[in-house]
GROMACS .gro file of C-alpha atoms in nm:
model
  227
    1MET     CA    1   0.148   0.231   4.352
    2PRO     CA    2   0.529   0.238   4.399
    3SER     CA    3   0.738   0.046   4.163
    4THR     CA    4   0.918  -0.292   4.242
    5THR     CA    5   1.142  -0.290   3.932
    6TYR     CA    6   1.493  -0.156   4.018
    7LEU     CA    7   1.786  -0.335   3.849
    8PRO     CA    8   1.872  -0.498   3.517
    9MET     CA    9   1.852  -0.888   3.448
   10GLY     CA   10   2.114  -1.097   3.542
   11HIS     CA   11   2.236  -0.919   3.873
   12TYR     CA   12   2.106  -1.134   4.132
   13LYS     CA   13   2.293  -1.375   4.334
   14ALA     CA   14   1.989  -1.492   4.535
   15ILE     CA   15   1.608  -1.535   4.497
   16LEU     CA   16   1.376  -1.472   4.809
   17TRP     CA   17   1.053  -1.652   4.820
   18ASP     CA   18   0.702  -1.627   4.979
   19LEU     CA   19   0.555  -1.957   5.096
   20ASP     CA   20   0.211  -1.930   5.126
   21GLY     CA   21   0.047  -1.944   4.772
   22THR     CA   22   0.387  -1.904   4.613
   23LEU     CA   23   0.590  -2.210   4.680
   24MET     CA   24   0.297  -2.434   4.837
   25ASP     CA   25  -0.082  -2.435   4.842
   26THR     CA   26  -0.091  -2.384   5.207
   27GLY     CA   27  -0.461  -2.301   5.208
   28PRO     CA   28  -0.621  -2.630   5.340
   29GLY     CA   29  -0.387  -2.587   5.680
   30ILE     CA   30  -0.460  -2.235   5.726
   31PHE     CA   31  -0.838  -2.276   5.681
   32ALA     CA   32  -0.836  -2.548   5.934
   33ALA     CA   33  -0.627  -2.352   6.201
   34PHE     CA   34  -0.866  -2.057   6.168
   35ARG     CA   35  -1.176  -2.245   6.212
   36HIS     CA   36  -1.005  -2.443   6.504
   37VAL     CA   37  -0.941  -2.113   6.686
   38GLN     CA   38  -1.295  -1.970   6.585
   39LYS     CA   39  -1.446  -2.271   6.740
   40LEU     CA   40  -1.224  -2.282   7.053
   41LYS     CA   41  -1.287  -1.892   7.128
   42GLY     CA   42  -1.668  -1.932   7.033
   43TRP     CA   43  -1.640  -1.670   6.772
   44PRO     CA   44  -1.894  -1.642   6.450
   45GLU     CA   45  -1.802  -1.884   6.192
   46ILE     CA   46  -1.577  -1.775   5.892
   47ASP     CA   47  -1.731  -1.811   5.542
   48ASP     CA   48  -1.517  -1.972   5.261
   49LYS     CA   49  -1.479  -1.658   5.093
   50THR     CA   50  -1.321  -1.470   5.380
   51LEU     CA   51  -1.109  -1.757   5.456
   52HIS     CA   52  -0.948  -1.722   5.105
   53THR     CA   53  -0.848  -1.379   5.193
   54LEU     CA   54  -0.645  -1.499   5.519
   55VAL     CA   55  -0.386  -1.688   5.331
   56GLY     CA   56  -0.057  -1.453   5.329
   57PRO     CA   57  -0.146  -1.143   5.533
   58PRO     CA   58   0.007  -1.075   5.877
   59LEU     CA   59  -0.189  -1.338   6.106
   60VAL     CA   60  -0.242  -1.096   6.425
   61GLN     CA   61  -0.380  -0.838   6.173
   62SER     CA   62  -0.606  -1.114   6.010
   63TYR     CA   63  -0.759  -1.196   6.358
   64MET     CA   64  -0.807  -0.833   6.449
   65LYS     CA   65  -0.991  -0.761   6.130
   66THR     CA   66  -1.183  -1.078   6.076
   67PHE     CA   67  -1.346  -1.097   6.437
   68GLY     CA   68  -1.301  -0.715   6.549
   69ILE     CA   69  -1.059  -0.790   6.838
   70SER     CA   70  -0.783  -0.611   7.004
   71GLU     CA   71  -0.409  -0.656   6.939
   72THR     CA   72  -0.369  -0.841   7.258
   73GLU     CA   73  -0.652  -1.087   7.156
   74GLY     CA   74  -0.513  -1.111   6.799
   75ILE     CA   75  -0.163  -1.220   6.944
   76GLU     CA   76  -0.347  -1.483   7.166
   77ALA     CA   77  -0.529  -1.616   6.896
   78SER     CA   78  -0.212  -1.623   6.658
   79HIS     CA   79  -0.034  -1.835   6.933
   80LEU     CA   80  -0.341  -2.068   6.936
   81HIS     CA   81  -0.339  -2.097   6.550
   82ARG     CA   82   0.018  -2.149   6.537
   83ALA     CA   83   0.018  -2.436   6.783
   84TYR     CA   84  -0.253  -2.618   6.594
   85GLN     CA   85  -0.092  -2.572   6.262
   86LYS     CA   86   0.250  -2.692   6.423
   87LYS     CA   87   0.079  -3.019   6.560
   88TYR     CA   88  -0.170  -3.085   6.284
   89SER     CA   89  -0.258  -2.878   5.998
   90TYR     CA   90   0.073  -2.830   5.823
   91GLN     CA   91   0.044  -3.173   5.690
   92LEU     CA   92  -0.247  -3.053   5.478
   93SER     CA   93  -0.020  -2.850   5.240
   94LEU     CA   94   0.099  -2.932   4.917
   95SER     CA   95   0.393  -2.801   4.713
   96TYR     CA   96   0.285  -2.678   4.368
   97PRO     CA   97   0.348  -2.921   4.072
   98GLY     CA   98   0.689  -2.846   3.930
   99MET     CA   99   0.804  -2.622   4.193
  100ALA     CA  100   1.080  -2.879   4.307
  101GLU     CA  101   1.195  -2.903   3.961
  102LEU     CA  102   1.237  -2.523   3.925
  103LEU     CA  103   1.417  -2.499   4.284
  104MET     CA  104   1.654  -2.745   4.166
  105GLN     CA  105   1.741  -2.580   3.846
  106LEU     CA  106   1.806  -2.269   4.030
  107LYS     CA  107   2.039  -2.427   4.284
  108ASP     CA  108   2.217  -2.592   3.997
  109ARG     CA  109   2.301  -2.253   3.841
  110GLY     CA  110   2.419  -2.127   4.151
  111TYR     CA  111   2.158  -1.912   4.299
  112LEU     CA  112   2.119  -1.900   4.673
  113LEU     CA  113   1.767  -1.951   4.781
  114ALA     CA  114   1.568  -1.816   5.095
  115VAL     CA  115   1.227  -1.843   5.221
  116SER     CA  116   1.110  -1.507   5.379
  117THR     CA  117   0.753  -1.588   5.503
  118LEU     CA  118   0.486  -1.448   5.759
  119LYS     CA  119   0.420  -1.787   5.858
  120GLY     CA  120   0.548  -1.888   6.210
  121GLU     CA  121   0.922  -2.016   6.132
  122VAL     CA  122   0.899  -2.346   6.292
  123ILE     CA  123   0.562  -2.411   6.098
  124ALA     CA  124   0.737  -2.286   5.774
  125ARG     CA  125   1.009  -2.549   5.823
  126LYS     CA  126   0.771  -2.829   5.885
  127THR     CA  127   0.560  -2.728   5.593
  128LEU     CA  128   0.836  -2.730   5.364
  129GLU     CA  129   0.977  -3.040   5.478
  130ALA     CA  130   0.639  -3.216   5.451
  131GLY     CA  131   0.632  -3.085   5.067
  132GLN     CA  132   0.991  -3.200   5.030
  133LEU     CA  133   1.098  -2.853   4.936
  134ASP     CA  134   1.321  -2.750   5.257
  135GLN     CA  135   1.646  -2.928   5.101
  136PHE     CA  136   1.671  -2.642   4.830
  137PHE     CA  137   1.684  -2.336   5.069
  138ASP     CA  138   1.991  -2.196   5.225
  139THR     CA  139   1.778  -2.033   5.489
  140ILE     CA  140   1.419  -2.036   5.590
  141CYS     CA  141   1.295  -1.736   5.793
  142GLY     CA  142   0.961  -1.668   5.930
  143VAL     CA  143   0.773  -1.515   6.231
  144THR     CA  144   0.936  -1.587   6.568
  145PRO     CA  145   0.788  -1.598   6.908
  146ASN     CA  146   0.996  -1.290   7.002
  147HIS     CA  147   0.883  -1.098   6.696
  148ILE     CA  148   0.502  -1.185   6.655
  149THR     CA  149   0.438  -0.877   6.467
  150ALA     CA  150   0.725  -0.875   6.226
  151LYS     CA  151   0.663  -0.705   5.898
  152LYS     CA  152   0.741  -0.869   5.571
  153SER     CA  153   1.034  -0.646   5.509
  154ASP     CA  154   1.178  -0.721   5.859
  155ILE     CA  155   1.174  -1.118   5.750
  156MET     CA  156   1.339  -1.048   5.426
  157GLN     CA  157   1.613  -0.859   5.588
  158ARG     CA  158   1.673  -1.139   5.822
  159ALA     CA  159   1.717  -1.369   5.535
  160LEU     CA  160   1.958  -1.123   5.349
  161ASP     CA  161   2.172  -1.103   5.689
  162HIS     CA  162   2.190  -1.503   5.702
  163LEU     CA  163   2.307  -1.495   5.328
  164SER     CA  164   2.550  -1.205   5.397
  165LEU     CA  165   2.403  -1.022   5.097
  166THR     CA  166   2.223  -0.676   5.030
  167THR     CA  167   1.886  -0.598   4.893
  168ARG     CA  168   2.071  -0.523   4.567
  169ASP     CA  169   2.183  -0.907   4.527
  170ALA     CA  170   1.832  -1.044   4.540
  171LEU     CA  171   1.458  -1.030   4.414
  172LEU     CA  172   1.158  -1.146   4.602
  173VAL     CA  173   0.882  -1.389   4.447
  174GLY     CA  174   0.548  -1.343   4.610
  175ASP     CA  175   0.182  -1.366   4.548
  176SER     CA  176   0.036  -1.088   4.725
  177ARG     CA  177   0.039  -0.699   4.810
  178PHE     CA  178   0.227  -0.784   5.141
  179ASP     CA  179   0.501  -0.945   4.932
  180ALA     CA  180   0.492  -0.656   4.702
  181PHE     CA  181   0.505  -0.384   4.975
  182GLY     CA  182   0.774  -0.560   5.139
  183ALA     CA  183   0.971  -0.574   4.822
  184TRP     CA  184   0.915  -0.198   4.787
  185LYS     CA  185   1.025  -0.115   5.136
  186LYS     CA  186   1.358  -0.283   5.080
  187MET     CA  187   1.375  -0.142   4.737
  188MET     CA  188   1.411  -0.486   4.613
  189PRO     CA  189   1.276  -0.622   4.251
  190PHE     CA  190   0.968  -0.833   4.260
  191VAL     CA  191   0.798  -1.103   4.070
  192ALA     CA  192   0.437  -1.162   4.116
  193VAL     CA  193   0.264  -1.483   4.079
  194THR     CA  194  -0.140  -1.500   4.040
  195TYR     CA  195  -0.177  -1.879   4.091
  196GLY     CA  196  -0.168  -1.833   4.492
  197TYR     CA  197  -0.420  -1.666   4.688
  198GLY     CA  198  -0.325  -1.297   4.703
  199PHE     CA  199  -0.314  -1.160   4.334
  200HIS     CA  200  -0.605  -1.289   4.136
  201SER     CA  201  -0.494  -1.170   3.797
  202ALA     CA  202  -0.227  -0.943   3.626
  203ALA     CA  203  -0.438  -0.646   3.685
  204ASP     CA  204  -0.405  -0.726   4.062
  205ALA     CA  205  -0.026  -0.690   4.064
  206ASP     CA  206   0.022  -0.461   3.780
  207PRO     CA  207   0.004  -0.153   4.004
  208TRP     CA  208   0.322  -0.245   4.166
  209HIS     CA  209   0.505  -0.269   3.844
  210PRO     CA  210   0.676  -0.612   3.912
  211LEU     CA  211   0.963  -0.751   3.678
  212HIS     CA  212   0.724  -1.009   3.562
  213ILE     CA  213   0.372  -1.145   3.638
  214SER     CA  214   0.350  -1.539   3.624
  215ASP     CA  215   0.017  -1.721   3.603
  216SER     CA  216   0.170  -2.080   3.654
  217VAL     CA  217   0.478  -2.238   3.770
  218ASP     CA  218   0.572  -2.329   3.437
  219ASP     CA  219   0.552  -1.957   3.360
  220LEU     CA  220   0.749  -1.882   3.622
  221ASN     CA  221   1.021  -2.125   3.531
  222THR     CA  222   1.048  -1.987   3.201
  223PHE     CA  223   1.072  -1.626   3.321
  224LEU     CA  224   1.341  -1.730   3.595
  225SER     CA  225   1.540  -1.906   3.334
  226THR     CA  226   1.617  -1.591   3.159
  227LEU     CA  227   1.803  -1.410   3.492
   0.00000   0.00000   0.00000
């Protein structure tokens, strides 16, 4: 795997954050939306094990892979999914204990904070508001209707543009290989967390050579306090 370790500590001006499984436990809301679309379409029921693998990856791809459908059908399913999340299931998400305190400390230290998520941008904002975390972020970037198949690296770049920064000014915190690959594509350092839905252990994240691997919000707080 490529390395996502690039610059020495103390260099960073901003921290970019994944949302699903990193800032908040959004699984219950995502599960509800997948099941809603599956029933609406009359597709085979999704088992719990499969559902847990669908938190974080690009939504269109998830529908295509799970149900064996075309990209056009996947895009249609993603619109139905996000409409349901926007109206109902975003409310099922919870911020991880200690996350608000961690973000407050980083803001107090002068860091710029941004969300870069493959979640729909409107849903991301509503989810963060429900979890009372939106107040800590200088920008919140997600998938927009005009760029439904955007990649993680595209959304990271948009966040950097909003902050008027370059990839050398920031690092990314995330819980999956999609985050790690986005960081690698942007040549940005990456901090992995294993308490979410993507990486289940340090062994899963190790091949990406992250700056650090955290198994809890407390450990992440301890590491980020050294930056």
